[in-house]
Short mmCIF file of C-alpha atoms and ligand atoms in Angstrom, two decimals:
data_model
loop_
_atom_site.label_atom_id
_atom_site.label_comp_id
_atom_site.label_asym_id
_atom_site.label_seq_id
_atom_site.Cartn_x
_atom_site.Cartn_y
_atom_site.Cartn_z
CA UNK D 1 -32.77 135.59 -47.71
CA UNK D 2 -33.31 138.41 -49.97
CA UNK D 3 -35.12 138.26 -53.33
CA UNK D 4 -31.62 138.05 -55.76
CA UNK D 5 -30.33 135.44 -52.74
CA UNK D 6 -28.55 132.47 -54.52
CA UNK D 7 -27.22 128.96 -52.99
CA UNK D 8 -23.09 128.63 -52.79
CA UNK D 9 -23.48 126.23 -55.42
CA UNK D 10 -25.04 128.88 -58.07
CA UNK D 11 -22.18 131.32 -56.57
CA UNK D 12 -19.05 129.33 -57.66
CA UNK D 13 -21.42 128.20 -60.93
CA UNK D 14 -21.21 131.94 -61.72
CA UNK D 15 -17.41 132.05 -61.47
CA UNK D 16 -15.84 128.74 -62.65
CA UNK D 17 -16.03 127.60 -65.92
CA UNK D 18 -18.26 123.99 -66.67
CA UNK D 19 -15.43 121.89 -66.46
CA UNK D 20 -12.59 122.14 -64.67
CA UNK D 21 -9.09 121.73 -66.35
CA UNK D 22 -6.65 118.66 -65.24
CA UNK D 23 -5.71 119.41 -61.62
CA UNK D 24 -1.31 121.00 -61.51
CA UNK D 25 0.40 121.69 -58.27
CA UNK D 26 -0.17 124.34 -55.96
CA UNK D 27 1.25 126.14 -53.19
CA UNK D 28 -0.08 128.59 -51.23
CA UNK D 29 -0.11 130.52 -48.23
CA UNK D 30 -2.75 132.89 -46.13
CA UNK D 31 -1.90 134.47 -42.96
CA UNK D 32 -4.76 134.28 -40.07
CA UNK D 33 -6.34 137.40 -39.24
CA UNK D 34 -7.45 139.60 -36.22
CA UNK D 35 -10.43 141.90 -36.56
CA UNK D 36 -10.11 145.55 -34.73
CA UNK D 37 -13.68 146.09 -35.54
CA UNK D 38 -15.79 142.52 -35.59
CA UNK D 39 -18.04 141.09 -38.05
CA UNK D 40 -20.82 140.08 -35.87
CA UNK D 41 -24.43 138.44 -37.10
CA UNK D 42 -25.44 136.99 -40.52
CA UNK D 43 -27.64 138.38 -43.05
CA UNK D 44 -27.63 134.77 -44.93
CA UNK D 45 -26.37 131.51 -43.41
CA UNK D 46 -25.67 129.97 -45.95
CA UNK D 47 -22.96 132.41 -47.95
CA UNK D 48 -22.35 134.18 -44.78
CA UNK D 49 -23.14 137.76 -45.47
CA UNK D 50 -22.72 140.04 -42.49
CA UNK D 51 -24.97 142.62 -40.82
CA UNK D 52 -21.54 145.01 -40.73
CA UNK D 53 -18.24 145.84 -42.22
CA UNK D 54 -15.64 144.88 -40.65
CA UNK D 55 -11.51 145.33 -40.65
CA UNK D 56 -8.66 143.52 -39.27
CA UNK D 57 -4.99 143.36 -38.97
CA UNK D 58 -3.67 140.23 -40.50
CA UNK D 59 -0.96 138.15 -38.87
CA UNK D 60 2.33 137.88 -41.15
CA UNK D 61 3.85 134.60 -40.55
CA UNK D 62 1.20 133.28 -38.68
CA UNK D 63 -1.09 131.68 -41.36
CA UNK D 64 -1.79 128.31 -42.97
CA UNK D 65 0.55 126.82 -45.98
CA UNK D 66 -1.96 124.75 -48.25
CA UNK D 67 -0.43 122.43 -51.22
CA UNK D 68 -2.18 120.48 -53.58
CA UNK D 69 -1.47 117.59 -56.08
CA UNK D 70 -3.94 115.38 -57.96
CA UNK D 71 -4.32 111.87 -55.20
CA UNK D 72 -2.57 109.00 -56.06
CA UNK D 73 -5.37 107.09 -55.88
CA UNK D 74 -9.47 107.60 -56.36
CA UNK D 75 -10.05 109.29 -53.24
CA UNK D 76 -9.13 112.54 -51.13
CA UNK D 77 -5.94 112.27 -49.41
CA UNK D 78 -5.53 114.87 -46.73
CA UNK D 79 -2.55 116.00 -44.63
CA UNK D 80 -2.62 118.22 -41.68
CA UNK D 81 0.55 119.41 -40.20
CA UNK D 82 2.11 116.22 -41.94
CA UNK D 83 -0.52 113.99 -40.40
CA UNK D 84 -3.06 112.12 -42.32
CA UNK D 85 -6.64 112.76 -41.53
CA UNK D 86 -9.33 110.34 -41.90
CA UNK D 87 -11.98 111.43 -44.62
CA UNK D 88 -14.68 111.27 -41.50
CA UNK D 89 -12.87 113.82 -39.15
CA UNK D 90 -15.02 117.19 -39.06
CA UNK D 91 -12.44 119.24 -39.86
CA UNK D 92 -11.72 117.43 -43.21
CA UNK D 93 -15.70 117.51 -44.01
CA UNK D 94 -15.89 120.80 -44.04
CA UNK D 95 -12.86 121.54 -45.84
CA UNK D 96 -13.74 118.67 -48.34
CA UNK D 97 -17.45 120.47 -48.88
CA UNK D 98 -16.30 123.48 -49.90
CA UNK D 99 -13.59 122.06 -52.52
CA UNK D 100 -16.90 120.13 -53.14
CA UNK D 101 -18.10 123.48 -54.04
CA UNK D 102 -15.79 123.95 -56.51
CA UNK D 103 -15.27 120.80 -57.90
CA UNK D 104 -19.24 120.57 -58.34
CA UNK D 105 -20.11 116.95 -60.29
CA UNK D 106 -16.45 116.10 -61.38
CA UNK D 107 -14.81 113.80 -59.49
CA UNK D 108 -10.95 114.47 -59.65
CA UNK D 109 -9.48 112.88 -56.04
CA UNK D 110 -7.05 115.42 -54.93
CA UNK D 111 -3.91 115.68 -52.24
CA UNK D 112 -4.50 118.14 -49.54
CA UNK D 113 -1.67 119.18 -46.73
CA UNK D 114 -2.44 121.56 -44.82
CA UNK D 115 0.37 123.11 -42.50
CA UNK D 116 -0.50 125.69 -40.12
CA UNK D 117 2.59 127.92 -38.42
CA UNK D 118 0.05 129.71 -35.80
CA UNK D 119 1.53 127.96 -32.85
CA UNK D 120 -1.23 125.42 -31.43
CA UNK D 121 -0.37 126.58 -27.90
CA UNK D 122 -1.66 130.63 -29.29
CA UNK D 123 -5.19 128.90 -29.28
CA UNK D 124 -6.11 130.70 -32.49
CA UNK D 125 -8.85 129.75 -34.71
CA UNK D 126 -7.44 128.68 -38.08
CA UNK D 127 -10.55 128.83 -40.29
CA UNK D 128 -9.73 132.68 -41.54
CA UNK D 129 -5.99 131.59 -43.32
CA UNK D 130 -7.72 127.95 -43.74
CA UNK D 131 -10.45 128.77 -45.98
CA UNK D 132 -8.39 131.53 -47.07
CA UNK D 133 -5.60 129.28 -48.51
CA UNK D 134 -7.57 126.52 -50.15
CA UNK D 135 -9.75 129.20 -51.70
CA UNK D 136 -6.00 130.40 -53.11
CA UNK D 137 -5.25 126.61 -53.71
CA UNK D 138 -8.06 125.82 -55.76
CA UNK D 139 -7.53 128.87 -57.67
CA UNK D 140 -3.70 127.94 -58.44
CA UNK D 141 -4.42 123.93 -59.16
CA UNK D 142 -7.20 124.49 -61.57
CA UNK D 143 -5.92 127.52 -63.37
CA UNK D 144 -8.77 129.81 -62.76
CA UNK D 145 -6.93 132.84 -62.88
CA UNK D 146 -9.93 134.57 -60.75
CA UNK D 147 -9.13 138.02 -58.65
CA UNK D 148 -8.57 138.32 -55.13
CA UNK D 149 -12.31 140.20 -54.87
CA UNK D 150 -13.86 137.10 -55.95
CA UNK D 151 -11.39 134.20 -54.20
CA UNK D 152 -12.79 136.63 -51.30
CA UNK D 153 -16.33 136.06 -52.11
CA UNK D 154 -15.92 132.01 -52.22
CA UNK D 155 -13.65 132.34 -48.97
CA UNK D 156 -16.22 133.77 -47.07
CA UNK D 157 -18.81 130.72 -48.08
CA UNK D 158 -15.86 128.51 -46.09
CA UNK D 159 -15.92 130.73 -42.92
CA UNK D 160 -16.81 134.37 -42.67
CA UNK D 161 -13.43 136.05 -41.36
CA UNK D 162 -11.83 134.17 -44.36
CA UNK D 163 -12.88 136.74 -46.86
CA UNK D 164 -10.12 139.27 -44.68
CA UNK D 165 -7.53 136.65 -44.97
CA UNK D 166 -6.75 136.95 -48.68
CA UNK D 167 -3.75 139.69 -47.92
CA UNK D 168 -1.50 140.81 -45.67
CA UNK D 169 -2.16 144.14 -43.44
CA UNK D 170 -5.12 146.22 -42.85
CA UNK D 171 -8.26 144.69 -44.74
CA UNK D 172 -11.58 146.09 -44.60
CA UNK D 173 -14.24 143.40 -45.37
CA UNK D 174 -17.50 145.46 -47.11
CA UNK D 175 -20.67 144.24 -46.12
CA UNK D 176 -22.07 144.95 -49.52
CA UNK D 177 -25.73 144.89 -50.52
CA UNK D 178 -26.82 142.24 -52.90
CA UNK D 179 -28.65 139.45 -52.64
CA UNK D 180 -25.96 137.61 -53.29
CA UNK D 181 -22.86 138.66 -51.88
CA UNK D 182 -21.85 140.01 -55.15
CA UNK D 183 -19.88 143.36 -53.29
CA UNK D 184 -19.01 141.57 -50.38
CA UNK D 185 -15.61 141.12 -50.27
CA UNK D 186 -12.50 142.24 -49.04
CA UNK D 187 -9.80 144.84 -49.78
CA UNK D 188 -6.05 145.81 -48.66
CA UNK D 189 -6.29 149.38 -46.86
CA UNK D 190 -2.76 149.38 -48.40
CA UNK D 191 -1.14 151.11 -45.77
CA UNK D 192 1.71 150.26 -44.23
CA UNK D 193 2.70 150.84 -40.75
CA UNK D 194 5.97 149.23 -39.58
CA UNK D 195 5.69 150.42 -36.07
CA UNK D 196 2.62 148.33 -35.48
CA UNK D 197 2.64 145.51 -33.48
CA UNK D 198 -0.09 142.99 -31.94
CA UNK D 199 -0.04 140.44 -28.71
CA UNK D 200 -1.65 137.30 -28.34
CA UNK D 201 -2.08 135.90 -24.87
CA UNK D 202 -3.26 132.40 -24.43
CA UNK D 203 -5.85 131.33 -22.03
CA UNK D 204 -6.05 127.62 -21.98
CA UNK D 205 -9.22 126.14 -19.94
CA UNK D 206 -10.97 123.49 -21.54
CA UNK D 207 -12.31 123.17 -24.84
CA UNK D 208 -14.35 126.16 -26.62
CA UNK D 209 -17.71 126.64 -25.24
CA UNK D 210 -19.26 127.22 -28.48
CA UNK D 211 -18.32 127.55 -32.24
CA UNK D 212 -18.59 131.21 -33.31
CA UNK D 213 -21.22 130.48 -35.39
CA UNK D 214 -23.62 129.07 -33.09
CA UNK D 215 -22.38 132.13 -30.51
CA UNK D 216 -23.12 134.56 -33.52
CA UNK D 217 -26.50 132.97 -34.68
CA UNK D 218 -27.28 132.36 -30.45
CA UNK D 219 -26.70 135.81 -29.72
CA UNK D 220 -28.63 137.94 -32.94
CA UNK D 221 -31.98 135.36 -32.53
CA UNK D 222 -31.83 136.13 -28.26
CA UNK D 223 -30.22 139.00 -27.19
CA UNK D 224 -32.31 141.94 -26.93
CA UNK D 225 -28.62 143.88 -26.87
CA UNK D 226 -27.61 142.59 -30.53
CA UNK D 227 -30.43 145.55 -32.28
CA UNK D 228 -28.03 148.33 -31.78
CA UNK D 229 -25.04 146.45 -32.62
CA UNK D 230 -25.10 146.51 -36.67
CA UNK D 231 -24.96 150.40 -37.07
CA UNK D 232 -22.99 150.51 -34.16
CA UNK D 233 -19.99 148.27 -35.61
CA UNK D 234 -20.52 149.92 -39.12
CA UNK D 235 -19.60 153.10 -37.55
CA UNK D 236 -16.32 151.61 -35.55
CA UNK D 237 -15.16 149.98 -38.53
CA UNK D 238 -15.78 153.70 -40.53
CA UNK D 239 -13.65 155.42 -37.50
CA UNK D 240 -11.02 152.66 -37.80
CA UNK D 241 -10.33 152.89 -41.54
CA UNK D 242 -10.16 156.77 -41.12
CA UNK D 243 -7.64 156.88 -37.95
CA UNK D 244 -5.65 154.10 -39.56
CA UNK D 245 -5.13 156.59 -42.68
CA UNK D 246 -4.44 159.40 -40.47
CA UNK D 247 -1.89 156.70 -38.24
CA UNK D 248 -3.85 157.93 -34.91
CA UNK D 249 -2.44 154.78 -32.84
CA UNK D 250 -5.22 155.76 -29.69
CA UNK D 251 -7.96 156.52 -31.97
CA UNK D 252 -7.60 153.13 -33.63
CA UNK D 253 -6.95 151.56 -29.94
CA UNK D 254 -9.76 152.68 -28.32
CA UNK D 255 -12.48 152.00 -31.16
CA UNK D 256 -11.32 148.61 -31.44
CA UNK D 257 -11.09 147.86 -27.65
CA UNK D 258 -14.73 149.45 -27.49
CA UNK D 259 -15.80 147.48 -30.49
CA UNK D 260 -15.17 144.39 -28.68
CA UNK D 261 -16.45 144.75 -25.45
CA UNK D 262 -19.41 145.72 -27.16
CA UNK D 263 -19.69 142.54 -29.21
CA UNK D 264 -19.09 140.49 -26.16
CA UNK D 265 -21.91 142.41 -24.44
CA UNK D 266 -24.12 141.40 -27.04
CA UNK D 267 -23.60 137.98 -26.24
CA UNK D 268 -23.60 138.61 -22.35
CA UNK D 269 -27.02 139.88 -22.89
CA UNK D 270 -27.84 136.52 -24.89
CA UNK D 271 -30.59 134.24 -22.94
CA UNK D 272 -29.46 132.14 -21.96
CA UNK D 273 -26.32 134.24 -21.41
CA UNK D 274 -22.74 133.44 -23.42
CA UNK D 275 -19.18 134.47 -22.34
CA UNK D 276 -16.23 133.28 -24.17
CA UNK D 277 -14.44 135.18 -21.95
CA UNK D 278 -12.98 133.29 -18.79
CA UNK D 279 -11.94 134.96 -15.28
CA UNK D 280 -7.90 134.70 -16.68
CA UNK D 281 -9.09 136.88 -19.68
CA UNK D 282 -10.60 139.20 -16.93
CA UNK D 283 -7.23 139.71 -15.34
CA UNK D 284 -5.49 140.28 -18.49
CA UNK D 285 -7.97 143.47 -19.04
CA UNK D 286 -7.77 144.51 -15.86
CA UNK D 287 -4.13 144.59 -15.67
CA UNK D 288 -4.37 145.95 -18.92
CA UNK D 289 -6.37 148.95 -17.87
CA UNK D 290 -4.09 149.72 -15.00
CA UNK D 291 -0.68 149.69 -16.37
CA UNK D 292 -2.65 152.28 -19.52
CA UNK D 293 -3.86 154.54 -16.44
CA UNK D 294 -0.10 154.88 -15.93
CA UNK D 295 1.21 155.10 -19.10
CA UNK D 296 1.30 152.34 -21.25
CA UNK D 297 -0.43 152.81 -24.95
CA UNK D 298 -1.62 149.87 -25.97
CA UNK D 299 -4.99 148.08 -25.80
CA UNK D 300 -6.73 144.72 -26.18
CA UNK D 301 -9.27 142.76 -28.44
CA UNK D 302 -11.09 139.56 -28.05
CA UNK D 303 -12.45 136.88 -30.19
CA UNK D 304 -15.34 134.21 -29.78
CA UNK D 305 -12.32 132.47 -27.18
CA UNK D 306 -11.21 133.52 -24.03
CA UNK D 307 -7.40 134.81 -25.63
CA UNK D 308 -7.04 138.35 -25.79
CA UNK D 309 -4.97 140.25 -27.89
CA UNK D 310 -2.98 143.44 -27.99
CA UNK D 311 -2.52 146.12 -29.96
CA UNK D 312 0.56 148.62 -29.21
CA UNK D 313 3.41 150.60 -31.19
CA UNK D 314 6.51 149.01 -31.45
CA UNK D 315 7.67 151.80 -28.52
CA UNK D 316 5.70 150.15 -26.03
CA UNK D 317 7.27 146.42 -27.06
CA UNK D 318 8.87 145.92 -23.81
CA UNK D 319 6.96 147.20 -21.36
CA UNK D 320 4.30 144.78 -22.83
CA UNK D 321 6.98 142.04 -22.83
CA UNK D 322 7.54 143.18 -19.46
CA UNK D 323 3.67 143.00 -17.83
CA UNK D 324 2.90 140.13 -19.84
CA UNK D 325 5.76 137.49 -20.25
CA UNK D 326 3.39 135.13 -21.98
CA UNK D 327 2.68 137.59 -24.81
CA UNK D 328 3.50 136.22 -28.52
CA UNK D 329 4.54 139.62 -30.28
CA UNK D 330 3.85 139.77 -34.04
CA UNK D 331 5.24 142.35 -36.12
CA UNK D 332 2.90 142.31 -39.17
CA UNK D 333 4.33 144.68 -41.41
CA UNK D 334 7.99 143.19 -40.74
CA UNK D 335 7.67 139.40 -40.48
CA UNK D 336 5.07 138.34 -43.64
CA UNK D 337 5.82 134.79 -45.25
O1 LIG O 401 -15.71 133.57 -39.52
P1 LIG O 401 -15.99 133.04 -38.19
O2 LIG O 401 -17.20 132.17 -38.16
O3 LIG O 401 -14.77 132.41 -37.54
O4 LIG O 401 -16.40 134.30 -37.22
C1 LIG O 401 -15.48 135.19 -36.70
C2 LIG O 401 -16.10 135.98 -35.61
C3 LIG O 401 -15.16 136.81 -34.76
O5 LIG O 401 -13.87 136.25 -34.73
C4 LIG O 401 -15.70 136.84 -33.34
C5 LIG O 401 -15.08 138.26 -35.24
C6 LIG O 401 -14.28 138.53 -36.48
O6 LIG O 401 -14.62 139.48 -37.18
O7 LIG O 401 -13.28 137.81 -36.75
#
């Protein structure tokens, strides 16, 4: 940690007042989010600072709807997808830590349902629009009337990709320089591009190999590949924001595609060696790369998960439909809840 570094607790100390106001309802909603250039390695752990900028696409109606209510009784009640979850499950710990975080000494027992419309079949992570939504939810239930910069800052200290997942469209995540995460945060590029569409292909085998954080913290501590990758991703993430503005679909494709590969050689260089990436993922590129030496504009990006995901205009819709039948289109400009 750097000199200024401060503990999550001190964070949300700074931003919430002493004592929290009588708990109202809330609903909310965050879409999930895909990154075109990734955020990558930690500078802190513990409030999840990056080494790099990064900027994703966010994906309209595919997000998580969080509601809140004070509990009936004296505990935590939580719902997921209309199913309640014991207070023991993993998933519920770490959600119930960070409204911990916010809820600091005070004990004020709260109703939780969480309902996720990313399709469980898609395979997607749902900690970005998770953490994105209660971070929204706690804002909304105790009144705290804070800006989308800062619900940014506590998202992140849920999951990292969270702090993108605060808006709909292009967001560029700013790694920032303090200590303390004070200027890192995301923002809306604020562009919108109707055309633009993205693909998400499943690959089902077995549960995930690792979580992305252990992949992330395995693969900066081993991989004598990962030095490079900091400036490297900066840079992407710089040439992303500035073809997006200029709507140069191929420049954007490309750097992102490249971006990726590049993060999953990082981890391929790891010792001992990690690859969320399975053989089916393989073929999806491959095909990928053949059917774009004849033609077709689009290109993929991948995620700590074997899935991969397109990006194309929405000219190139069904040809994509066409080579990949499985393919979940999203229009993210068009469809946003
Ligand atoms: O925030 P996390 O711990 O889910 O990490 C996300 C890491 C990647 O998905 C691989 C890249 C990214 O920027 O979303």
């Amino acid at each position: 940690m750097t000199e200024n570094a401060k503990t999550a607790g001190q964070i949300f100390d700074r931003y919430l007042p002493a004592r929290l106001p009588s708990p109202r309802t809330a609903s909310v909603y965050a879409p999930s989010n895909i990154a075109l250039s990734k955020y990558w390695g930690k500078r802190d752990a513990e409030l999840n600072l990056p080494l790099n900028s990064s900027l994703s696409i966010s994906l309209g109606t595919w997000g998580t709807r969080t509601y809140i209510a004070p509990a009936q009784g004296t505990i935590d009640e939580v719902f997921f997808n209309g199913a309640v979850l014991g207070l023991d499950d993993p998933v519920v710990r770490r959600m119930l830590a960070f409204v911990d975080l916010f809820r600091r000494a005070q004990i004020i027992p709260l109703r939780i349902e969480t309902t996720n419309s990313i399709p469980t079949a898609a395979g997607l992570a749902s900690s970005a629009s998770g953490f994105a939504a209660l971070a929204l939810a706690m804002n909304e239930t105790f009144a705290l009337d804070l800006p989308k910069s800062t619900l940014s800052q506590l998202a992140r200290i849920g999951s990292g990709s969270a702090a993108r997942s605060l808006w709909h469209g292009f967001v560029r995540w700013d790694r920032g320089d303090d200590g303390d995460g004070g200027d890192c945060y995301g923002h809306s590029l604020d562009v919108d591009w109707p055309d633009f569409r993205i693909a998400i292909i499943s690959i089902h085998i077995g549960p995930k190999s690792s979580s992305s954080r252990d992949g992330m913290n395995h693969t900066v501590a081993t991989s004598p590949l990962f030095d490079p990758w900091p400036a490297a991703a900066e840079a992407d993430c710089a040439a992303i924001e500035h073809a997006i503005a200029e709507k140069d679909f191929v420049a954007v494709g490309e750097r992102a595609e490249a971006n990726a590969l590049a993060m999953h050689a990082t981890m391929m260089a790891a010792r001992p060696s990690l690859s969320y990436l399975l053989p089916e993922s393989w073929m999806v590129l491959q095909a990928l790369w053949k059917a774009r030496a004849e033609g077709l504009n689009c290109y993929a990006t991948m995620d700590a998960g074997p899935n991969v995901k397109l990006i194309f205009l929405e000219s190139q819709e069904d040809d994509v439909s066409r080579l990949f039948p499985q393919a979940n289109v999203i229009a993210p400009f068009v469809d946003q809840a």
